[in-house]
Amino acid sequence: MSHHTTLHRGRKTAAATLIAVVAAAALTACDGKDGKDSKAGAAAAPSAAASPADASSSQEAAGQGQGAPAGPAKTARTAAAKHTSPAGPAAGARCTTDVLKAGWGADGGGRPDMNSDQQQTATVWLKNIGGRTCTLGGFPGVRITGTHGTAWDLPRSAKKPVAVRLKPGAHTTFTLTLLPSTSAGDRKITPGVVTVTPPDEKKHFQLKWPYGGALLDQSGATHPGTYVNPVNAG
């Protein structure tokens, strides 16, 4: 083999080695860049996987800036605000004694027959004389004071109370079921004054008894024939 041939092969070998080194360096450079990108992607991953609460806050903030619909949290708060009434006196507040007036009689007239030995009905009306609608419901307190000083707090009936809203100037009624006394041997109460206390109140009205006669005194009985019915019971 000639010296020229040997030198030519040596140059080819050196060139091949140089190409391999350059290729390896280029490959290493590419791998290094990809490694940096992978690390950056891994660092960004937690932000993309935010918790639901954070996601809602982000959506809400974005909506405020772009005019987009509000997120679930804002929608819930808006709905709650629509159903919240402003503070202040309610139009249907309870009717107090101070805004009521009381008297005897029903719209259709009628009066108890105190000469009967059967149960009778006396009606008391309650009128709203205030300037605002109020609600009245339940049992009034009723005490009958006899002409000789005997007092009887009437028991309640078994009827169910029904509340009624009274506009200014409007009225409702309640009734007293009465058992008159017509026998000379009966123990009696001769009504003189009837004290009426509206439901849930302490102040009262005093009404003079207008019907005469007497009631059978059953103040100690378990189920007396004289009792009070609730407001607006019909």
Coordinates of C-alpha atoms in Angstrom, one line a residue:
M1 CA 0.0 0.0 0.0
S2 CA 1.4 3.4 -1.0
H3 CA 1.9 6.3 1.4
H4 CA -0.6 8.4 -0.5
T5 CA -3.4 5.8 0.0
T6 CA -2.7 5.5 3.7
L7 CA -2.8 9.3 4.0
H8 CA -6.1 9.5 2.1
R9 CA -7.7 6.8 4.4
G10 CA -6.5 8.7 7.5
R11 CA -8.2 11.9 6.3
K12 CA -11.5 10.0 5.7
T13 CA -11.3 8.5 9.2
A14 CA -10.6 11.9 10.7
A15 CA -13.5 13.5 8.8
A16 CA -15.9 10.7 9.9
T17 CA -14.8 11.1 13.5
L18 CA -15.4 14.9 13.2
I19 CA -18.9 14.4 11.8
A20 CA -19.8 12.0 14.5
V21 CA -18.6 14.5 17.2
V22 CA -20.6 17.3 15.6
A23 CA -23.7 15.1 15.4
A24 CA -23.4 14.1 19.0
A25 CA -23.0 17.7 20.1
A26 CA -26.1 18.7 18.2
L27 CA -28.0 15.8 19.7
T28 CA -26.9 16.8 23.2
A29 CA -28.0 20.4 22.5
C30 CA -31.5 19.3 21.4
D31 CA -31.9 17.1 24.4
G32 CA -30.9 19.9 26.7
K33 CA -33.6 22.2 25.2
D34 CA -36.3 19.6 25.4
G35 CA -35.3 19.0 29.1
K36 CA -35.8 22.7 29.8
D37 CA -39.2 22.7 28.1
S38 CA -40.4 19.7 30.1
K39 CA -39.4 21.3 33.3
A40 CA -41.3 24.5 32.3
G41 CA -44.4 22.4 31.5
A42 CA -44.2 20.6 34.8
A43 CA -43.9 23.9 36.6
A44 CA -47.0 25.2 34.8
A45 CA -49.2 22.2 35.6
P46 CA -50.4 23.1 39.1
S47 CA -51.8 26.5 37.8
A48 CA -53.9 24.7 35.2
A49 CA -55.3 22.2 37.8
A50 CA -56.8 24.8 40.2
S51 CA -59.3 23.8 42.8
P52 CA -63.0 24.4 42.0
A53 CA -63.2 27.3 44.4
D54 CA -60.3 29.0 42.7
A55 CA -61.7 28.3 39.3
S56 CA -65.0 29.9 40.2
S57 CA -63.1 33.0 41.4
S58 CA -61.1 33.2 38.3
Q59 CA -64.2 32.9 36.1
E60 CA -65.9 35.6 38.1
A61 CA -63.0 38.0 37.8
A62 CA -62.8 37.3 34.0
G63 CA -66.5 37.9 33.7
Q64 CA -66.2 41.3 35.4
G65 CA -63.5 42.4 33.0
Q66 CA -65.1 41.1 29.8
G67 CA -68.8 41.4 30.4
A68 CA -69.2 37.6 30.5
P69 CA -71.9 35.9 32.6
A70 CA -71.0 35.7 36.3
G71 CA -69.7 32.4 37.7
P72 CA -71.7 30.1 40.0
A73 CA -70.7 31.9 43.2
K74 CA -71.9 35.3 42.0
T75 CA -75.1 33.9 40.6
A76 CA -75.9 32.4 44.0
R77 CA -75.2 35.6 45.8
T78 CA -77.4 37.6 43.3
A79 CA -80.3 35.1 43.8
A80 CA -80.0 35.4 47.6
A81 CA -80.1 39.2 47.4
K82 CA -83.3 39.2 45.3
H83 CA -85.1 37.1 48.0
T84 CA -83.9 39.3 50.9
S85 CA -86.4 41.8 52.1
P86 CA -85.2 45.2 53.4
A87 CA -85.5 45.7 57.1
G88 CA -88.4 47.7 58.4
P89 CA -91.9 47.3 59.8
A90 CA -93.9 44.7 58.1
A91 CA -97.3 45.6 56.6
G92 CA -98.8 42.6 58.3
A93 CA -97.5 43.3 61.8
R94 CA -99.7 42.1 64.7
C95 CA -102.7 44.2 65.5
T96 CA -102.2 45.7 69.0
T97 CA -104.8 47.0 71.4
D98 CA -103.7 50.5 70.7
V99 CA -104.8 50.3 67.0
L100 CA -108.1 48.5 67.7
K101 CA -111.6 49.4 68.8
A102 CA -114.1 46.9 70.1
G103 CA -117.9 46.7 70.3
W104 CA -120.9 44.4 70.4
G105 CA -122.8 43.1 67.4
A106 CA -122.5 41.3 64.1
D107 CA -122.9 42.6 60.5
G108 CA -126.2 40.7 60.2
G109 CA -127.5 41.9 63.5
G110 CA -128.9 39.5 66.0
R111 CA -128.5 39.3 69.8
P112 CA -128.5 36.4 72.3
D113 CA -131.9 35.4 73.8
M114 CA -131.1 35.4 77.5
N115 CA -134.5 34.0 78.3
S116 CA -133.7 30.7 76.5
D117 CA -132.3 27.6 78.2
Q118 CA -130.3 26.8 75.0
Q119 CA -126.9 28.0 74.1
Q120 CA -126.8 31.5 72.5
T121 CA -124.2 33.5 70.6
A122 CA -123.0 37.0 71.3
T123 CA -120.6 38.7 68.8
V124 CA -117.8 41.1 69.5
W125 CA -116.2 43.1 66.6
L126 CA -112.6 44.4 66.5
K127 CA -111.8 47.3 64.1
N128 CA -108.4 48.5 62.9
I129 CA -108.4 52.2 63.6
G130 CA -104.7 52.5 62.8
G131 CA -103.1 53.8 59.6
R132 CA -101.4 50.5 58.6
T133 CA -102.6 47.0 57.7
C134 CA -102.1 44.5 60.6
T135 CA -102.8 40.8 61.3
L136 CA -105.1 39.5 64.0
G137 CA -105.5 35.9 64.9
G138 CA -105.9 33.6 67.9
F139 CA -108.1 33.6 71.0
P140 CA -108.9 36.8 72.8
G141 CA -109.0 36.8 76.5
V142 CA -112.5 37.3 77.9
R143 CA -113.4 37.9 81.6
I144 CA -117.0 38.3 82.6
T145 CA -117.5 40.3 85.8
G146 CA -120.9 39.9 87.5
T147 CA -122.9 42.6 89.0
H148 CA -122.1 41.2 92.5
G149 CA -118.3 41.2 91.8
T150 CA -118.0 37.5 90.7
A151 CA -115.4 37.1 87.9
W152 CA -115.2 34.3 85.3
D153 CA -112.3 33.9 82.8
L154 CA -114.0 32.1 79.9
P155 CA -112.3 28.9 78.6
R156 CA -111.5 28.5 74.9
S157 CA -113.4 26.4 72.4
A158 CA -111.8 23.6 70.3
K159 CA -112.1 25.7 67.1
K160 CA -108.9 26.3 65.2
P161 CA -107.7 30.0 65.0
V162 CA -107.5 31.6 61.5
A163 CA -105.5 34.8 61.2
V164 CA -106.9 37.7 59.2
R165 CA -105.3 40.8 57.8
L166 CA -107.1 44.0 58.6
K167 CA -106.6 47.1 56.4
P168 CA -107.2 50.5 58.0
G169 CA -110.9 50.8 58.8
A170 CA -111.6 47.1 58.4
H171 CA -112.9 44.8 61.1
T172 CA -113.3 41.2 62.1
T173 CA -115.3 39.4 64.8
F174 CA -115.2 36.7 67.4
T175 CA -118.1 35.1 69.3
L176 CA -119.0 34.1 72.8
T177 CA -121.0 30.9 73.2
L178 CA -123.3 31.4 76.1
L179 CA -125.5 29.2 78.3
P180 CA -128.2 31.3 79.9
S181 CA -129.7 30.5 83.3
T182 CA -133.5 30.4 83.5
S183 CA -134.1 28.3 86.6
A184 CA -134.5 30.0 90.0
G185 CA -132.4 27.3 91.7
D186 CA -129.4 27.8 89.4
R187 CA -126.1 29.2 90.4
K188 CA -125.8 32.3 88.3
I189 CA -123.6 35.1 87.1
T190 CA -125.4 38.3 86.1
P191 CA -122.9 39.9 83.6
G192 CA -122.1 43.6 84.3
V193 CA -118.8 44.2 82.5
V194 CA -116.9 42.1 79.9
T195 CA -113.2 42.6 79.7
V196 CA -111.7 41.8 76.3
T197 CA -108.0 41.4 75.7
P198 CA -107.0 41.0 72.0
P199 CA -104.8 38.0 71.1
D200 CA -101.2 38.2 72.4
E201 CA -101.9 41.6 74.1
K202 CA -102.0 42.8 77.7
K203 CA -104.0 45.9 77.3
H204 CA -107.8 45.3 77.2
F205 CA -111.2 46.8 76.5
Q206 CA -114.0 47.0 79.0
L207 CA -117.5 46.5 77.4
K208 CA -120.7 47.0 79.3
W209 CA -122.9 43.9 79.0
P210 CA -126.0 45.0 76.9
Y211 CA -128.2 41.9 76.8
G212 CA -129.5 41.5 80.3
G213 CA -130.3 38.1 81.8
A214 CA -127.9 35.7 83.6
L215 CA -125.5 32.9 82.8
L216 CA -125.4 29.5 84.3
D217 CA -122.3 29.7 86.5
Q218 CA -120.1 26.7 85.4
S219 CA -116.8 28.4 86.2
G220 CA -115.7 25.2 88.0
A221 CA -116.8 22.8 85.2
T222 CA -114.4 20.9 82.9
H223 CA -116.6 21.5 79.8
P224 CA -118.8 24.5 80.5
G225 CA -121.5 25.7 78.1
T226 CA -120.1 29.2 78.0
Y227 CA -116.8 29.8 76.3
V228 CA -114.9 32.0 73.8
N229 CA -114.2 31.3 70.2
P230 CA -111.1 32.4 68.2
V231 CA -111.1 35.6 66.0
N232 CA -112.4 35.1 62.5
A233 CA -113.7 31.6 63.2
G234 CA -117.0 32.2 61.4

